mmCIF file of C-alpha atoms in Angstrom:
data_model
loop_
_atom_site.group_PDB
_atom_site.id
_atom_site.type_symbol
_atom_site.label_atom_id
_atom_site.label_comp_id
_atom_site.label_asym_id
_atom_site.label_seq_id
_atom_site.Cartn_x
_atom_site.Cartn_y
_atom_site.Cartn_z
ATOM 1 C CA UNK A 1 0.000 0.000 0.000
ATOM 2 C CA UNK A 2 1.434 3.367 -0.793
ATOM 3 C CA UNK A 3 -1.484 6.325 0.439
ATOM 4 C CA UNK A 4 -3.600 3.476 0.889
ATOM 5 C CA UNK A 5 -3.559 2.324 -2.707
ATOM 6 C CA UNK A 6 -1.848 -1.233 -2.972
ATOM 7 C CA UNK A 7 0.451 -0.935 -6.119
ATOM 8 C CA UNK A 8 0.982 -4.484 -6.952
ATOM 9 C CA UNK A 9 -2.901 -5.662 -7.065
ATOM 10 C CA UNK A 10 -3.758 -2.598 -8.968
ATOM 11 C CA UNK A 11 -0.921 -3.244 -11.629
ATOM 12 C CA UNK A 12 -1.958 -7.039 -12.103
ATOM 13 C CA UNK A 13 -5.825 -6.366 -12.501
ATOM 14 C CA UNK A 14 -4.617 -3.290 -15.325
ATOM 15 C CA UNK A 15 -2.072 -5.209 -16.843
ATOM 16 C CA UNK A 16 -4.577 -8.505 -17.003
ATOM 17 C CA UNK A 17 -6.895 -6.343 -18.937
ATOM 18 C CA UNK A 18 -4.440 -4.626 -21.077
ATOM 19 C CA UNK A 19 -3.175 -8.183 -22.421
ATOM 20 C CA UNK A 20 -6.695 -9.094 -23.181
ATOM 21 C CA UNK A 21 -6.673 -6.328 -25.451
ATOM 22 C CA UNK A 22 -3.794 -6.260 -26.922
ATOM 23 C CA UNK A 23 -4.121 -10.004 -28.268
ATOM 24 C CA UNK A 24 -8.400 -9.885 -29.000
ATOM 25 C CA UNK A 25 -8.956 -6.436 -30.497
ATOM 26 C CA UNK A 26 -8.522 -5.565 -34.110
ATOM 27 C CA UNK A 27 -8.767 -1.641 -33.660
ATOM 28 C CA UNK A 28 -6.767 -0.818 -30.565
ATOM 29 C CA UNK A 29 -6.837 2.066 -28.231
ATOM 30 C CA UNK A 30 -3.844 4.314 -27.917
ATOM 31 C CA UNK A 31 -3.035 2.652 -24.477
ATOM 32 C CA UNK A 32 -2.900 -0.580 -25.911
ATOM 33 C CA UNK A 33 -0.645 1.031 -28.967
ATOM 34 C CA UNK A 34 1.761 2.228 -26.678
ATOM 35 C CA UNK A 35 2.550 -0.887 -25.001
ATOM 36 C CA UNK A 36 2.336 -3.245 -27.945
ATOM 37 C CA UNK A 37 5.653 -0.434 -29.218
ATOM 38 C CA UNK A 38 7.129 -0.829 -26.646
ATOM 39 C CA UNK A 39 10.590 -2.412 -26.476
ATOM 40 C CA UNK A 40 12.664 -3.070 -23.468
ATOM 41 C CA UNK A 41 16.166 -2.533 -22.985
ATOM 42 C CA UNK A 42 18.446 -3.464 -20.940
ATOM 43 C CA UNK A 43 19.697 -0.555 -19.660
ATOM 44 C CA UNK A 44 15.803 0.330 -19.157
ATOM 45 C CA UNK A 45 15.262 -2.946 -17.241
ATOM 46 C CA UNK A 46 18.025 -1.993 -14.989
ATOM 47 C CA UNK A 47 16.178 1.263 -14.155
ATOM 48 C CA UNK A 48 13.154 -0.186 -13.757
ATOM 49 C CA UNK A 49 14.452 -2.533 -11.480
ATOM 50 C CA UNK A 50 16.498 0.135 -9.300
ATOM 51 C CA UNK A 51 12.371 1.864 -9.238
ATOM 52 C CA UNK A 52 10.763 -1.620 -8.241
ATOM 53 C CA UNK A 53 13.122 -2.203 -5.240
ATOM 54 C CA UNK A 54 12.572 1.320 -4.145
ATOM 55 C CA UNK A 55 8.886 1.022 -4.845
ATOM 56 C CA UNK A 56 8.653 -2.031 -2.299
ATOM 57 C CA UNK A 57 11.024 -0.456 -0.197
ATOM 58 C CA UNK A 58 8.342 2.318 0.092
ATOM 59 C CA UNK A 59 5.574 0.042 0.492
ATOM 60 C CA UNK A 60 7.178 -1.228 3.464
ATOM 61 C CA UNK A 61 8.217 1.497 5.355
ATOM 62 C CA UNK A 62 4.880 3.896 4.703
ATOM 63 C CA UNK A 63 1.822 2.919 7.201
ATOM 64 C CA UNK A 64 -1.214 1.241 5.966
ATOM 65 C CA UNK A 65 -3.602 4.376 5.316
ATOM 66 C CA UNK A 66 -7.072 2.367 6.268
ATOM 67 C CA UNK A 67 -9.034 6.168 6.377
ATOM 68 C CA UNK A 68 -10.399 5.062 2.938
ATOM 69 C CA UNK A 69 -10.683 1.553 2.669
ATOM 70 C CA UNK A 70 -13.630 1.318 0.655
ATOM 71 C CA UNK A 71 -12.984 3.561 -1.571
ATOM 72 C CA UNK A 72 -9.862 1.983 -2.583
ATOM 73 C CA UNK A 73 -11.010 -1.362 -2.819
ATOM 74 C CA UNK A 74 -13.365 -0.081 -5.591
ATOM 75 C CA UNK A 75 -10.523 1.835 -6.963
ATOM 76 C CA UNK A 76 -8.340 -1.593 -7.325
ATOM 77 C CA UNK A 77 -11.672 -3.387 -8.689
ATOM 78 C CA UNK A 78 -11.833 -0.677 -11.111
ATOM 79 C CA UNK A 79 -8.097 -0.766 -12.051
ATOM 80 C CA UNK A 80 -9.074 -2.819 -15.322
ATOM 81 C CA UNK A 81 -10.486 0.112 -17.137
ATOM 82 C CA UNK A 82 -7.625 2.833 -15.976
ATOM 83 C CA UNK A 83 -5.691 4.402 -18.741
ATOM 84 C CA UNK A 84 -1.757 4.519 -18.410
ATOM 85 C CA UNK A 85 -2.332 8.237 -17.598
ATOM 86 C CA UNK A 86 -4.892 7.293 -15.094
ATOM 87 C CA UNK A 87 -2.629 5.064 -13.434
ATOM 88 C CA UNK A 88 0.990 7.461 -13.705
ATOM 89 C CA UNK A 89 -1.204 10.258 -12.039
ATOM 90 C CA UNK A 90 -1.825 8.234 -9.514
ATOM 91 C CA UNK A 91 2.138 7.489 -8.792
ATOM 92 C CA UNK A 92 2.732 11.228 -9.119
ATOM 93 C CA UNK A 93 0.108 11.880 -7.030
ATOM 94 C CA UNK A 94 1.899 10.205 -4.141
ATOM 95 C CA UNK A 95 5.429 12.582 -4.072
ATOM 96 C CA UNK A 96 7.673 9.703 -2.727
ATOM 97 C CA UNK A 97 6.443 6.921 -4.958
ATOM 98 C CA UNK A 98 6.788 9.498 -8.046
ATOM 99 C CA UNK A 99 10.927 10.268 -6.234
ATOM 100 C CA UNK A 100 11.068 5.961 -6.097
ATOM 101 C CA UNK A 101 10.901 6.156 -10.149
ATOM 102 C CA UNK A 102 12.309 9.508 -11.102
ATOM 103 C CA UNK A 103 15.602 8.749 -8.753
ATOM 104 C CA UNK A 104 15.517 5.198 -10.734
ATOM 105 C CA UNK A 105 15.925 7.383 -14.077
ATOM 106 C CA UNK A 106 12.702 6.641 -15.321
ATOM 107 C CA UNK A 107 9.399 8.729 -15.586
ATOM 108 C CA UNK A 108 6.393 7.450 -14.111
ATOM 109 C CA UNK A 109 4.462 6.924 -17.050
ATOM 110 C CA UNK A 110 7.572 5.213 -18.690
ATOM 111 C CA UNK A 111 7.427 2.902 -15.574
ATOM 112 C CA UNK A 112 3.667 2.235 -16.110
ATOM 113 C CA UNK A 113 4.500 1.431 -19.827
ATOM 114 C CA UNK A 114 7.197 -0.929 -18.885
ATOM 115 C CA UNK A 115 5.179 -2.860 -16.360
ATOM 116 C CA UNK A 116 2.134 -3.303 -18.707
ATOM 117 C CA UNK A 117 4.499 -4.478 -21.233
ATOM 118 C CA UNK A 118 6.329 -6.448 -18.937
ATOM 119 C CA UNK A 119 3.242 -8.735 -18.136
ATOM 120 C CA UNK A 120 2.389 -8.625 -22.104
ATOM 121 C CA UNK A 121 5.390 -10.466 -22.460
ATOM 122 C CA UNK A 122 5.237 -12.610 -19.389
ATOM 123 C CA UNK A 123 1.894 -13.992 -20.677
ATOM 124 C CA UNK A 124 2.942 -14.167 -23.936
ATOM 125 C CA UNK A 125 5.792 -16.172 -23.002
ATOM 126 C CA UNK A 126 3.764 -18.126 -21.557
ATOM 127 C CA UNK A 127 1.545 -19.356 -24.601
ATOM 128 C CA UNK A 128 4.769 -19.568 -26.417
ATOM 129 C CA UNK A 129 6.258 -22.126 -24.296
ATOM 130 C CA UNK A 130 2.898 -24.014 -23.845
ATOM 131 C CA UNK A 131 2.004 -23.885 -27.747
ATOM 132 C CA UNK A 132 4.768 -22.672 -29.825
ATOM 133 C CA UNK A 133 5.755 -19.244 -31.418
ATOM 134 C CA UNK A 134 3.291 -19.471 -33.867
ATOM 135 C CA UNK A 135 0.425 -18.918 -30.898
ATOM 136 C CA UNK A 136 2.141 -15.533 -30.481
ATOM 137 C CA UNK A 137 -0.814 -13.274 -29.743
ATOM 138 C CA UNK A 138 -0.776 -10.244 -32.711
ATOM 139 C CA UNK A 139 0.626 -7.377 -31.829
ATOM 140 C CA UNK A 140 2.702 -8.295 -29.212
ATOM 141 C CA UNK A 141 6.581 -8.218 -29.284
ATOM 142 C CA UNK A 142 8.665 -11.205 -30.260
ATOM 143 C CA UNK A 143 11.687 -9.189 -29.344
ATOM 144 C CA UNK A 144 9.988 -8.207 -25.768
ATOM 145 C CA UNK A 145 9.218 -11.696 -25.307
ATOM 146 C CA UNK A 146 12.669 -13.367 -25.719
ATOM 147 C CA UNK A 147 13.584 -10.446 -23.702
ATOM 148 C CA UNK A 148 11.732 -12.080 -20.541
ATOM 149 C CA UNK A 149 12.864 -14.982 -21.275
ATOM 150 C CA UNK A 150 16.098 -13.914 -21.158
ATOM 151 C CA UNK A 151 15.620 -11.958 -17.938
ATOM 152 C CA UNK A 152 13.423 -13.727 -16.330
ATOM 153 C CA UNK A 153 15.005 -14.566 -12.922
ATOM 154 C CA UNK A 154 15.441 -10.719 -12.545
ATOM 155 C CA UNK A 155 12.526 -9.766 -13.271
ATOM 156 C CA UNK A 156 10.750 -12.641 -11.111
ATOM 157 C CA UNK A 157 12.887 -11.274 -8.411
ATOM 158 C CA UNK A 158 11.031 -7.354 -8.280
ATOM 159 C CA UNK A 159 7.583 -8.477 -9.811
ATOM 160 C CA UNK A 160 5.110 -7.604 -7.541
ATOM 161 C CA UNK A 161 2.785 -9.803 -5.275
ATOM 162 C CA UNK A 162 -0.536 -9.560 -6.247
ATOM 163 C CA UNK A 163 -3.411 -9.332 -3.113
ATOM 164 C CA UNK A 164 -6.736 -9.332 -3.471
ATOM 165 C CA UNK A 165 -8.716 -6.499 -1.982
ATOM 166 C CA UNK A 166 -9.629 -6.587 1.872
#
């Protein structure tokens, strides 16, 4: 929870939906655009790790804000239909999560990008290596998903631990 809004379960449920589109939907949104252009580097993944850590670091040093309980846990059940901007105003609203990414090198809607992509790839890579590349859902990255392949044990190692609403 950063300012009572729990990062990780709000990033699953947005990124969930955000793979659904990008693999079923003909005519895509911008959102959905972005992230299917997106390619990751390494020295990008090495920022976006750096951000992660800090991130979690936050997570765990801030106290639980439980003033608006409710109100959050329709905010996460709502996370589905959030834009990227939707979501990167939310990290800037929150001044240290917004100084986790920036002193990382990254932007916050760069970090958003990254993560949706991220799990694009991760469930990508996952059909691949159930049914072959030629199950490759359209319009996602080859090149992103040999990337997580590649860097999987990193990236395993700063995903974020999804949990359900209370």
């Amino acid at each position: 929870m950063i300012g009572g809004w729990n990062v990780g379960w709000t990033f699953t449920v947005a990124a969930m939906a955000l793979f659904a589109l990008a693999g079923n939907l003909p005519a895509q949104d911008a959102d959905t655009r972005e992230v299917s252009a997106y390619r990751f580097t390494d020295a990008t993944l090495a920022k976006y790790v750096k951000a992660a850590r800090a991130l979690a670091a936050l997570g765990k040093s801030m106290p639980a804000d439980t003033s608006d309980d409710e109100r959050d846990e329709e905010d996460e059940g709502a996370a589905g239909g959030m834009s990227i901007a939707e979501l990167t105003a939310k990290y800037d609203a929150v001044p240290e999560a917004r100084r986790a990414i920036t002193s990382a090198g990254l932007t916050t809607r760069e970090y958003v990008v990254f993560t949706y992509a991220l799990f694009q790839a991760g469930m990508a890579a996952f059909v691949v290596e159930q049914q072959g590349w030629n199950k490759l859902p359209p319009n996602v990255a080859r090149s992103n998903v040999e990337f997580y392949q590649r860097h999987k044990a990193s990236l395993d190692s700063v995903a974020p631990e999804p949990k359900p609403p209370q």
